[in-house]
XYZ file of C-alpha atoms in Angstrom:
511
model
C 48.512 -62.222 -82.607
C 47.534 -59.139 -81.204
C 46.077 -56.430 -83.308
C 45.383 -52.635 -83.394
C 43.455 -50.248 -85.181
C 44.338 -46.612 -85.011
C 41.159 -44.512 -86.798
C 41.863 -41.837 -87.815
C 40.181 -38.115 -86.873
C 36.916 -37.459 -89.233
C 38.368 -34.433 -90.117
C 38.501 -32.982 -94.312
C 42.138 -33.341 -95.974
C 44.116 -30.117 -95.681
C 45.594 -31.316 -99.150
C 45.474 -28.054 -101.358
C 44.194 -29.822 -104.372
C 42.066 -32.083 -102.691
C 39.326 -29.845 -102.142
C 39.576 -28.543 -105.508
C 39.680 -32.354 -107.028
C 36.758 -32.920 -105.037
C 34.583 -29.660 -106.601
C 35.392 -31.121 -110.088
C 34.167 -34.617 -109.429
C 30.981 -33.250 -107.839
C 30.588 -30.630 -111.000
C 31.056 -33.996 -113.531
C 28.564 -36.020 -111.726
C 26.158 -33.507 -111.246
C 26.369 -32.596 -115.306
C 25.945 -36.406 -115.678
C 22.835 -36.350 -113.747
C 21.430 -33.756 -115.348
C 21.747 -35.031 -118.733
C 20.575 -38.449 -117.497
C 17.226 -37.186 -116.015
C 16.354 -35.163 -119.098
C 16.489 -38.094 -120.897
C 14.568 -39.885 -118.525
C 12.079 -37.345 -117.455
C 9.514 -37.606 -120.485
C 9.377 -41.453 -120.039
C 8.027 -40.702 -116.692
C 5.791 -38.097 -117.600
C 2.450 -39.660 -117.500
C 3.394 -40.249 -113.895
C 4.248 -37.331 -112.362
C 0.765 -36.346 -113.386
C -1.199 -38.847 -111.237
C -1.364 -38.436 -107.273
C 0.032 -41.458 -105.823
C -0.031 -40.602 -102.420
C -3.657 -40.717 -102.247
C -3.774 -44.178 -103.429
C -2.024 -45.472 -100.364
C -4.160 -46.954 -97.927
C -6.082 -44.869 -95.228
C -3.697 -46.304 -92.169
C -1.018 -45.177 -94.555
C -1.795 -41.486 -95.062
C -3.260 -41.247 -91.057
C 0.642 -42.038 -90.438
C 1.442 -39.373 -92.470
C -1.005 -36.749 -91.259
C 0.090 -37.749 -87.297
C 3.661 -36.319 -88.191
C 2.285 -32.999 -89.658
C 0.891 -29.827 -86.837
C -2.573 -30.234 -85.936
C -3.517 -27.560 -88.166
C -1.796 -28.521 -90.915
C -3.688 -31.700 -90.927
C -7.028 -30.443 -91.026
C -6.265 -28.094 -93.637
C -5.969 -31.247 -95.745
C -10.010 -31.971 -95.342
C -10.416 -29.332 -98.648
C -7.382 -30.821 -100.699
C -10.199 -33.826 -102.500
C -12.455 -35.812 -102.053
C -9.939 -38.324 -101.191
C -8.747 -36.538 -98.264
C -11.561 -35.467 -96.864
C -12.764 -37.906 -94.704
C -8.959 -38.855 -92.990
C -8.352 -35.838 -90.734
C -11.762 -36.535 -89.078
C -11.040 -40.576 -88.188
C -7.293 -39.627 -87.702
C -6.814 -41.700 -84.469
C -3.974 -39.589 -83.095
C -4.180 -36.373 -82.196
C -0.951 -34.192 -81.321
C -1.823 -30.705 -79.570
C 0.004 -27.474 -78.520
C -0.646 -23.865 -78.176
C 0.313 -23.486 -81.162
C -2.429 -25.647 -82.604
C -5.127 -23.312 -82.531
C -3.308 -19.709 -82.485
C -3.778 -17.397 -85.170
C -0.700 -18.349 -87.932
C 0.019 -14.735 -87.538
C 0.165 -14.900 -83.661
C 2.442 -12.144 -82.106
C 2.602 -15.442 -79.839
C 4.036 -17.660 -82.077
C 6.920 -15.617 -83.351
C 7.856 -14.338 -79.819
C 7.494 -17.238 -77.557
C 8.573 -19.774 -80.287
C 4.976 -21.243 -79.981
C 4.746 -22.146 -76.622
C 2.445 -20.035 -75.016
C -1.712 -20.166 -76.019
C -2.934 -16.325 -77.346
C -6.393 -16.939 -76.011
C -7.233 -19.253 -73.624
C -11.115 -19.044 -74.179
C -10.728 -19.121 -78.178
C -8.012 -22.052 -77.903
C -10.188 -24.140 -75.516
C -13.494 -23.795 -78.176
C -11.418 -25.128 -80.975
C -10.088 -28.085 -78.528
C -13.380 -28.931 -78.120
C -14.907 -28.387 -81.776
C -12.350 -30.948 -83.439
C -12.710 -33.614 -80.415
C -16.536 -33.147 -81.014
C -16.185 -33.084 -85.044
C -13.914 -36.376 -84.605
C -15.644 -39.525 -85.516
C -13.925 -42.163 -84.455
C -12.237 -42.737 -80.539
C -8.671 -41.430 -80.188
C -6.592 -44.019 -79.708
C -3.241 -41.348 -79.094
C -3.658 -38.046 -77.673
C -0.628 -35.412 -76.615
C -1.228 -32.126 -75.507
C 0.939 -29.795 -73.942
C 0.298 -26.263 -72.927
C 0.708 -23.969 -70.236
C -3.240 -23.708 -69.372
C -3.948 -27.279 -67.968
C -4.342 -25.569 -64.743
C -6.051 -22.222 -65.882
C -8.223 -24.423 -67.512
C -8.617 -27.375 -65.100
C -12.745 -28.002 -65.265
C -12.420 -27.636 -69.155
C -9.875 -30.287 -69.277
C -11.509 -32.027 -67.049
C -14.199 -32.590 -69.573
C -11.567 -33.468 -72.055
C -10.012 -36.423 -70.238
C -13.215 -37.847 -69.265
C -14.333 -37.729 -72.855
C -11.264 -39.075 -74.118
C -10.775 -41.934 -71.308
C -14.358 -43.084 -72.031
C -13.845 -43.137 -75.479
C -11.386 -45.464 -74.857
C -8.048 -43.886 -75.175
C -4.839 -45.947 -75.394
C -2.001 -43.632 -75.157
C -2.172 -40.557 -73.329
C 0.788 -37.649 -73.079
C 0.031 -34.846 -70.874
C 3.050 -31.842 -70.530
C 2.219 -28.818 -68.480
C 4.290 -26.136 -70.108
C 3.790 -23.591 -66.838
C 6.543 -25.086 -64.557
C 5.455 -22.538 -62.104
C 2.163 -24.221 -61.538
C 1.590 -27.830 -61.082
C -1.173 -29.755 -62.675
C -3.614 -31.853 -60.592
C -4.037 -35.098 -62.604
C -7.672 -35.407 -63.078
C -9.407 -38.407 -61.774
C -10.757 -40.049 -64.886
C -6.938 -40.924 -65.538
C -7.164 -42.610 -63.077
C -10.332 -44.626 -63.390
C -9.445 -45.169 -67.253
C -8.986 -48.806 -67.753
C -7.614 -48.632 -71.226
C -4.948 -46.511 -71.223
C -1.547 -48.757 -72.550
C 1.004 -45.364 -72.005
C 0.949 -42.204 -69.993
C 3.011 -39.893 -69.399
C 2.809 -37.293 -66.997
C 5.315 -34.119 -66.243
C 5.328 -30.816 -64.389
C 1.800 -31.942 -62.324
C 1.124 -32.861 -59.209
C 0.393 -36.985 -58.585
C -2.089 -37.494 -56.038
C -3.431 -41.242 -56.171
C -6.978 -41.748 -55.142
C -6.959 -44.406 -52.451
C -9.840 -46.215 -54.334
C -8.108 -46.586 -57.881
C -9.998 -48.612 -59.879
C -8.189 -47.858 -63.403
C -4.596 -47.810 -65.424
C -4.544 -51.951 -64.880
C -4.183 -51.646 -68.350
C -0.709 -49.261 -68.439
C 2.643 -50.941 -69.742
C 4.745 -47.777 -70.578
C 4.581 -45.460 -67.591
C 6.816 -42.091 -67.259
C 6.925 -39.877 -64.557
C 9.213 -36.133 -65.291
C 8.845 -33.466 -63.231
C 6.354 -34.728 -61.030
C 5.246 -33.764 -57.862
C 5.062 -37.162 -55.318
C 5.576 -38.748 -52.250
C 6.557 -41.878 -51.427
C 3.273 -43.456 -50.733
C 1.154 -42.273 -53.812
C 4.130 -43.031 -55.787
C 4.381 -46.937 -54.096
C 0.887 -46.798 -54.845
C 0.394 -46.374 -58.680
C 3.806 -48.751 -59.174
C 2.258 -51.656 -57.556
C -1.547 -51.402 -58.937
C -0.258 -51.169 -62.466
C 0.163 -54.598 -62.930
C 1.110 -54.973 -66.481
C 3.456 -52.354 -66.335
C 6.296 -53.194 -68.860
C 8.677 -50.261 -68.581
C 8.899 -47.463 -65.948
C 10.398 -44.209 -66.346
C 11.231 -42.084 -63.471
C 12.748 -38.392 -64.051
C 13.583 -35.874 -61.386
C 10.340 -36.384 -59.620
C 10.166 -33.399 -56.546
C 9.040 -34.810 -52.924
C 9.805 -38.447 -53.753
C 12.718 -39.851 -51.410
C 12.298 -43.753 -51.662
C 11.075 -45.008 -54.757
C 10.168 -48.660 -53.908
C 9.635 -51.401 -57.279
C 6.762 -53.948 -56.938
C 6.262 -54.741 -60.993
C 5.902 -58.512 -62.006
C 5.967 -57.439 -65.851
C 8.450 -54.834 -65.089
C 11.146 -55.582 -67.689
C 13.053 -51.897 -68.070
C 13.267 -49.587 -65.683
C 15.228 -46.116 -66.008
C 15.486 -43.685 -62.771
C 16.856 -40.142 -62.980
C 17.400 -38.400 -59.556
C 18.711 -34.783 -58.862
C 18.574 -35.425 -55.182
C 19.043 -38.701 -52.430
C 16.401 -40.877 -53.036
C 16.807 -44.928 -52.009
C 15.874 -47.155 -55.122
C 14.396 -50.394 -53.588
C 13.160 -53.829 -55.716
C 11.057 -55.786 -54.214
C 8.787 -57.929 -57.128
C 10.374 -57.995 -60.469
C 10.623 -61.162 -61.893
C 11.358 -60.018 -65.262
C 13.601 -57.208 -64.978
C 15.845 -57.279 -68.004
C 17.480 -53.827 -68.538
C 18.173 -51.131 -65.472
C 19.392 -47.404 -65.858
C 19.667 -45.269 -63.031
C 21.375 -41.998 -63.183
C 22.513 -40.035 -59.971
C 22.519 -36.467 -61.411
C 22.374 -34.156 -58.098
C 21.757 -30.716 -58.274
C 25.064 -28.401 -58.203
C 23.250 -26.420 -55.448
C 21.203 -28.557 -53.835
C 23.459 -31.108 -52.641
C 25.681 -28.108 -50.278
C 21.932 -27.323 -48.996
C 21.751 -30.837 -48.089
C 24.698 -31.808 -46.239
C 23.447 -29.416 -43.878
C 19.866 -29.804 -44.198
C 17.157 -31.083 -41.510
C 16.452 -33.661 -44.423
C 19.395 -35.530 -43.998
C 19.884 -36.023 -40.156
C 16.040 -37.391 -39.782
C 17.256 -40.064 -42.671
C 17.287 -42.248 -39.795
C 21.242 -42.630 -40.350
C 20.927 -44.211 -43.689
C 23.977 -42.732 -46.142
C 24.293 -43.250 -49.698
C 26.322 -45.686 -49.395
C 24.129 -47.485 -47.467
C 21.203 -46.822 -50.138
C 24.018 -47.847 -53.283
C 24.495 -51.245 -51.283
C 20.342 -51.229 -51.003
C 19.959 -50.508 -54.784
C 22.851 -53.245 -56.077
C 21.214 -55.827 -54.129
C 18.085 -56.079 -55.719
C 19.726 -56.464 -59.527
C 20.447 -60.268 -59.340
C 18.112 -60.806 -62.452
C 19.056 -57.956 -64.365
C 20.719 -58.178 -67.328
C 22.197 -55.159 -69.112
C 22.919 -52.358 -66.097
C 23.728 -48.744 -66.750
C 25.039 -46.006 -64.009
C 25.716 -42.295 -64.318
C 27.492 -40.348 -61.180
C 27.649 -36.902 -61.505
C 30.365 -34.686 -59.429
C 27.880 -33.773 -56.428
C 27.283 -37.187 -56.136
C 30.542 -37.928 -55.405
C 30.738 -35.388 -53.124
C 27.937 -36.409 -51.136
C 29.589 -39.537 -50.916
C 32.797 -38.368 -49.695
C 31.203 -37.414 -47.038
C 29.851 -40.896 -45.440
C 31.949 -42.930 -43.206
C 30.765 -46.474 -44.273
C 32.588 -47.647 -46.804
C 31.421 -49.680 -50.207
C 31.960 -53.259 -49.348
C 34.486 -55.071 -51.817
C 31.920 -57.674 -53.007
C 28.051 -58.342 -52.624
C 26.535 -60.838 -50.625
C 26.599 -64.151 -52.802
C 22.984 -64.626 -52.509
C 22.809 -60.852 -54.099
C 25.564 -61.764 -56.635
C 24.450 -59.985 -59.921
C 24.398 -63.900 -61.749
C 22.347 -62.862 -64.804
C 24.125 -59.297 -65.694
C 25.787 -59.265 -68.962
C 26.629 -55.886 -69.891
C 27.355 -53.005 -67.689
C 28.196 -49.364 -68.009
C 29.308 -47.040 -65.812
C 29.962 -42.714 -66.328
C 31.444 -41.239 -63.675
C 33.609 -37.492 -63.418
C 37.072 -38.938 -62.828
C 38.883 -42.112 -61.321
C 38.501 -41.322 -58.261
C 39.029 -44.175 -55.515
C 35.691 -44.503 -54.374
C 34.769 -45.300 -58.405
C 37.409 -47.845 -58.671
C 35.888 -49.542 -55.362
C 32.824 -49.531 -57.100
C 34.102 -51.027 -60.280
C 35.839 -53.500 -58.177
C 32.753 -54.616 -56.374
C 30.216 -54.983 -59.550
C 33.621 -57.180 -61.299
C 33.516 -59.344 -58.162
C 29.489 -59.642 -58.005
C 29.133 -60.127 -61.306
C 30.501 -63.948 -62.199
C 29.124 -63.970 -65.975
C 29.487 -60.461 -66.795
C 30.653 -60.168 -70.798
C 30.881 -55.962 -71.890
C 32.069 -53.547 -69.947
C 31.807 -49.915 -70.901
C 33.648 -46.805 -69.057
C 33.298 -43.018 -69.568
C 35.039 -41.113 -67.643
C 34.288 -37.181 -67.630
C 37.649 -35.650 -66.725
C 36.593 -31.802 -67.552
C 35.469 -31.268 -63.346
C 39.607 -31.375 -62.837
C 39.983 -27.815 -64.125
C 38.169 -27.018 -61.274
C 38.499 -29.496 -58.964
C 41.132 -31.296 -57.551
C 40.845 -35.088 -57.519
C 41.524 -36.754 -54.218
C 44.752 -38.997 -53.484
C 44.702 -41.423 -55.453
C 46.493 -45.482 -54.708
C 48.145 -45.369 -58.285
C 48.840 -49.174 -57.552
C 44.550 -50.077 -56.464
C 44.448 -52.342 -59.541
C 47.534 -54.268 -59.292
C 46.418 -55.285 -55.435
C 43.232 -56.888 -56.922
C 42.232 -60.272 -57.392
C 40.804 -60.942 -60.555
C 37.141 -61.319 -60.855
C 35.495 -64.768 -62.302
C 34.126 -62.655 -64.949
C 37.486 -61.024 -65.899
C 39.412 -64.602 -66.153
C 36.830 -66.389 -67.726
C 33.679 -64.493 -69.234
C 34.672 -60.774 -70.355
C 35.058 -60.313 -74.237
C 34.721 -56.712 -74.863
C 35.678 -53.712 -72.392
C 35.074 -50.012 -73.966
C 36.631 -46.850 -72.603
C 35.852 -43.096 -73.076
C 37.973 -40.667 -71.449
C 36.858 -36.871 -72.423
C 38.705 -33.772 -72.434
C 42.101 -35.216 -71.423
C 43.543 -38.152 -69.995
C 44.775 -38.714 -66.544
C 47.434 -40.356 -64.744
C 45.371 -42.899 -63.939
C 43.745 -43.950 -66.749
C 45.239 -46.564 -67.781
C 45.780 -48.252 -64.675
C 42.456 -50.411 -65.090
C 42.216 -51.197 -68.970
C 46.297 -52.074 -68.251
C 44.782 -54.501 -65.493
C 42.137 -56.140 -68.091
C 44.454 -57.353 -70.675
C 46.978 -58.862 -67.822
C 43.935 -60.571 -66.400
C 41.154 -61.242 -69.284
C 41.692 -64.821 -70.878
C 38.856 -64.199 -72.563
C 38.864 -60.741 -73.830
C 38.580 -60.634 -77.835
C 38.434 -56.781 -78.075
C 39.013 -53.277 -76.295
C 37.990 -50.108 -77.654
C 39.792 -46.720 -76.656
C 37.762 -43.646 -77.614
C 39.329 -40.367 -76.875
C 38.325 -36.331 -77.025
C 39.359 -35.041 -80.475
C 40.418 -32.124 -79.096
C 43.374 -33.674 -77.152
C 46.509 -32.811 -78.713
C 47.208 -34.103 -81.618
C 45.605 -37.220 -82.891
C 48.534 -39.032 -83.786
C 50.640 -38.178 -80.789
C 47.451 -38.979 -77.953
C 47.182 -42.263 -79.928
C 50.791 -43.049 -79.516
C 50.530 -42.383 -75.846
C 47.734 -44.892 -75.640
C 49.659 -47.614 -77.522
C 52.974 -47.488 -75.685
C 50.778 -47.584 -72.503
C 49.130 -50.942 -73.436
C 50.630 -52.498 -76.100
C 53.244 -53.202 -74.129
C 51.426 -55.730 -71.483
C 51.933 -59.007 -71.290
C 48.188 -59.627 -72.264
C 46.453 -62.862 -70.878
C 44.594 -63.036 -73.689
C 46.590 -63.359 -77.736
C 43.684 -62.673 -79.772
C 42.773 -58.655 -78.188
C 41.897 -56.375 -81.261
C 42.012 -52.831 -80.049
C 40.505 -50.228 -81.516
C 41.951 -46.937 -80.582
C 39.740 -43.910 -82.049
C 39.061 -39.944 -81.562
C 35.462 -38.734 -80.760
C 33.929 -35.506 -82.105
C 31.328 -35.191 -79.848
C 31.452 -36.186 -76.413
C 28.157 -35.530 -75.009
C 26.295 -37.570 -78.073
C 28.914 -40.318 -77.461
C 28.126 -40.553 -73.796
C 24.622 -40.334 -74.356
C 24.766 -43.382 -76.927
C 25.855 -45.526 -74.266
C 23.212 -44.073 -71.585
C 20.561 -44.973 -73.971
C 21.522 -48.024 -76.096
């Protein structure tokens, strides 16, 4: 039997007396409470006397100072004895400009504490607590505006720090105007386990000799082409994960990683995505985010016509090819992208080469703006590459139709497919998000699923709270698909509002 569970909207009852019902219980229990603990207090008297914290163990209490400000910290040298000696062998150190301002800094209450007072004063303290510190730093962040103001200062910082022996290292240039030459003793650091780099300039020195060392790499706002980038990919050999964010100059980021085993690419521009030694790739997210103004520049652009004739189609195809090992895939289209797209004249293809065939993939989600055609074709290819795929998750982002108009749709594309392998034999759980409102179309795919899933055990429909009323948008969605003749008898579907949209999408983007 077929079952369905209709949540209902997290909103407070409108009930009159419910709200006063609920002040009364709260008033009772909190009477109770009080009563209880002054009862209880004196037998615990003797203990609220001692300081426990500073019996915990010194790893203990450096945990604790890492989460408080720099300052903060130190001021903690003069609470005892006890505390004394832990800001000084605190092996992670977290800096900003507001670090080493003046607590009454004009600054700090203007420029929420992002911008350094006095660069000369700032940079003295930097280097009195890193020359105070007596043990290595094993975890340094800094981010400030004056990495370049300050570059042969910092210099002397990184070189300390990387021969000291520094194992995580977070560098964020907070002047976007200006960006930051990486220093070369990054580079020739060879025990550095995580950097991260953003708003500088990446300019690999031909004879790196460092970073063999790095498993956690990520790249935001960086300044690269497509030969240093190729470059620092393929010498960090242990690199584990890889984290690629809007990077400027870059146009073909190109994946030799033997360890690689998660990889996550944000773009706001064409750039080809193409794996060439991954052996252990596991989890892939890649989100094509293009610029609202930079894509119209683009279609016109110089750029685009010395491509060599490569489209982004052609560069999709590219990019699905090299999955066949990967096992959980994730893909966000924004609007422009789409756009872009409708402009090529190759068309997706409707399946993958079989030697490409995406054999290991088990979960896949995909966020696109609507249901347009070219989306379903994509759908329809990944189903028909993917033999052994098991979740499926869809969010479609209809808010772009209050501006846009959708093209033509085929209101009948589903019913002319063949079922995938996966979808007869191997899918178990499809998920859909539709925000804002819901389209003509929507259920035109999930309504093709439970005709064609044998083995689908559950479907989850997740709606914008704000469309209509609950109870009637809910109704809509069970006359639309309760009513199949589902391949499947055991589907449980979940049909449920969401509050937020944005922090649902984002769930899936990250889980």
């Amino acid at each position: 039997m077929n079952s369905i569970h209709i949540q209902p909207f997290p909103f407070p009852s409108s009930s009159p007396c419910s709200s006063k019902s609920i002040m009364k219980k709260k008033k009772k229990s909190m009477k109770k409470n009080l009563r209880s603990s002054a009862v209880t207090l004196p037998r615990f008297s003797k203990w609220a006397q001692q300081d426990l914290i500073s019996r915990l163990p010194d790893d203990i209490l450096h945990i604790i100072l890492s989460k408080l400000p720099i300052r903060d910290a130190a001021v903690t040298t003069s609470v005892s004895k006890r505390w004394a000696p832990l800001f000084p062998t605190l092996p992670y150190l977290k800096i900003d400009a507001a670090s080493f301002n003046p607590r009454d800094s004009e600054m700090n209450r203007r420029y929420r504490r992002v911008h350094v007072e006095d660069a000369n004063d700032w940079i003295d303290t930097l280097f009195y607590v890193l020359g105070t510190h007596q043990v290595p730093v094993e975890r340094f962040e800094i981010a400030v505006e004056i990495l370049d103001y300050c570059e042969l200062d910092f210099y002397e910082v990184f070189d300390e720090l990387c021969d000291s022996g520094v194992k995580e290292l977070v560098i964020k240039n907070f002047y976007f105007r200006v960006l930051y030459d990486i220093p070369l003793p990054v580079f020739s650091c060879e025990t550095i386990v995580k950097l991260e780099m953003s708003y500088c300039r990446l300019e690999v020195p031909s004879n790196l000799t460092g970073l063999r060392a790095v498993k956690f790499l990520v790249l935001t706002y960086v300044s690269v082409s497509n030969g240093h980038l190729r470059r620092l990919i393929s010498w960090c050999k242990a690199m584990e994960k890889l984290v690629v964010t809007y990077c400027f100059k870059v146009t073909n980021i190109v994946i030799h990683a033997p360890n690689l085993s998660e990889l996550e690419i944000s773009v706001c521009r064409p750039v080809g995505i193409s794996l060439k030694n991954y052996p252990r790739l596991a989890s892939v997210a890649v989100s094509f985010g293009f610029d609202n103004d930079y894509w119209r520049k683009y279609l016109l652009s110089k750029e685009r016509k010395e491509s060599g004739g490569t489209n982004e189609a052609t560069k999709l195809v590219t990019f699905l090819n090299g999955l066949c090992g990967v096992k959980d895939l994730r893909l966000n289209f924004s609007f422009e992208y789409r756009l872009i797209l409708s402009k090529e004249r190759i068309p997706l293809p409707t399946r993958l080469s079989p030697k490409c065939f995406l054999v290991e993939l088990k979960k896949l989600c995909l966020s696109w703006p609507n249901h347009y055609h070219f989306f379903n074709t994509i759908v329809s290819c990944l189903l028909n590459s993917s033999p052994y795929l098991m979740e499926l998750i869809i969010c479609v982002d209809t808010s772009y139709d209050s501006i846009f108009c959708p093209t033509a749709l085929a209101l009948d594309f589903w019913y002319k497919q063949v079922p995938a392998e996966c979808v007869k034999n191997h899918l178990t759980s499809a998920t859909f998000y539709w925000a804002d409102y819901i389209l003509e179309d929507s259920f035109d795919f999930p309504r093709f699923l439970l005709l064609n899933a044998g083995t689908l055990k559950k479907m989850n429909i997740f709606y914008s709270g704000e469309l209509k009323e609950e109870s009637e948008t809910a109704e809509i969605i069970k006359n639309e698909l309760l009513t199949v003749q589902m391949a499947s008898p055991n589907v449980e579907m979940t049909i449920q509002p969401i509050i937020s949209r944005n922090r649902y999408i984002s769930s899936f983007w990250i889980s």
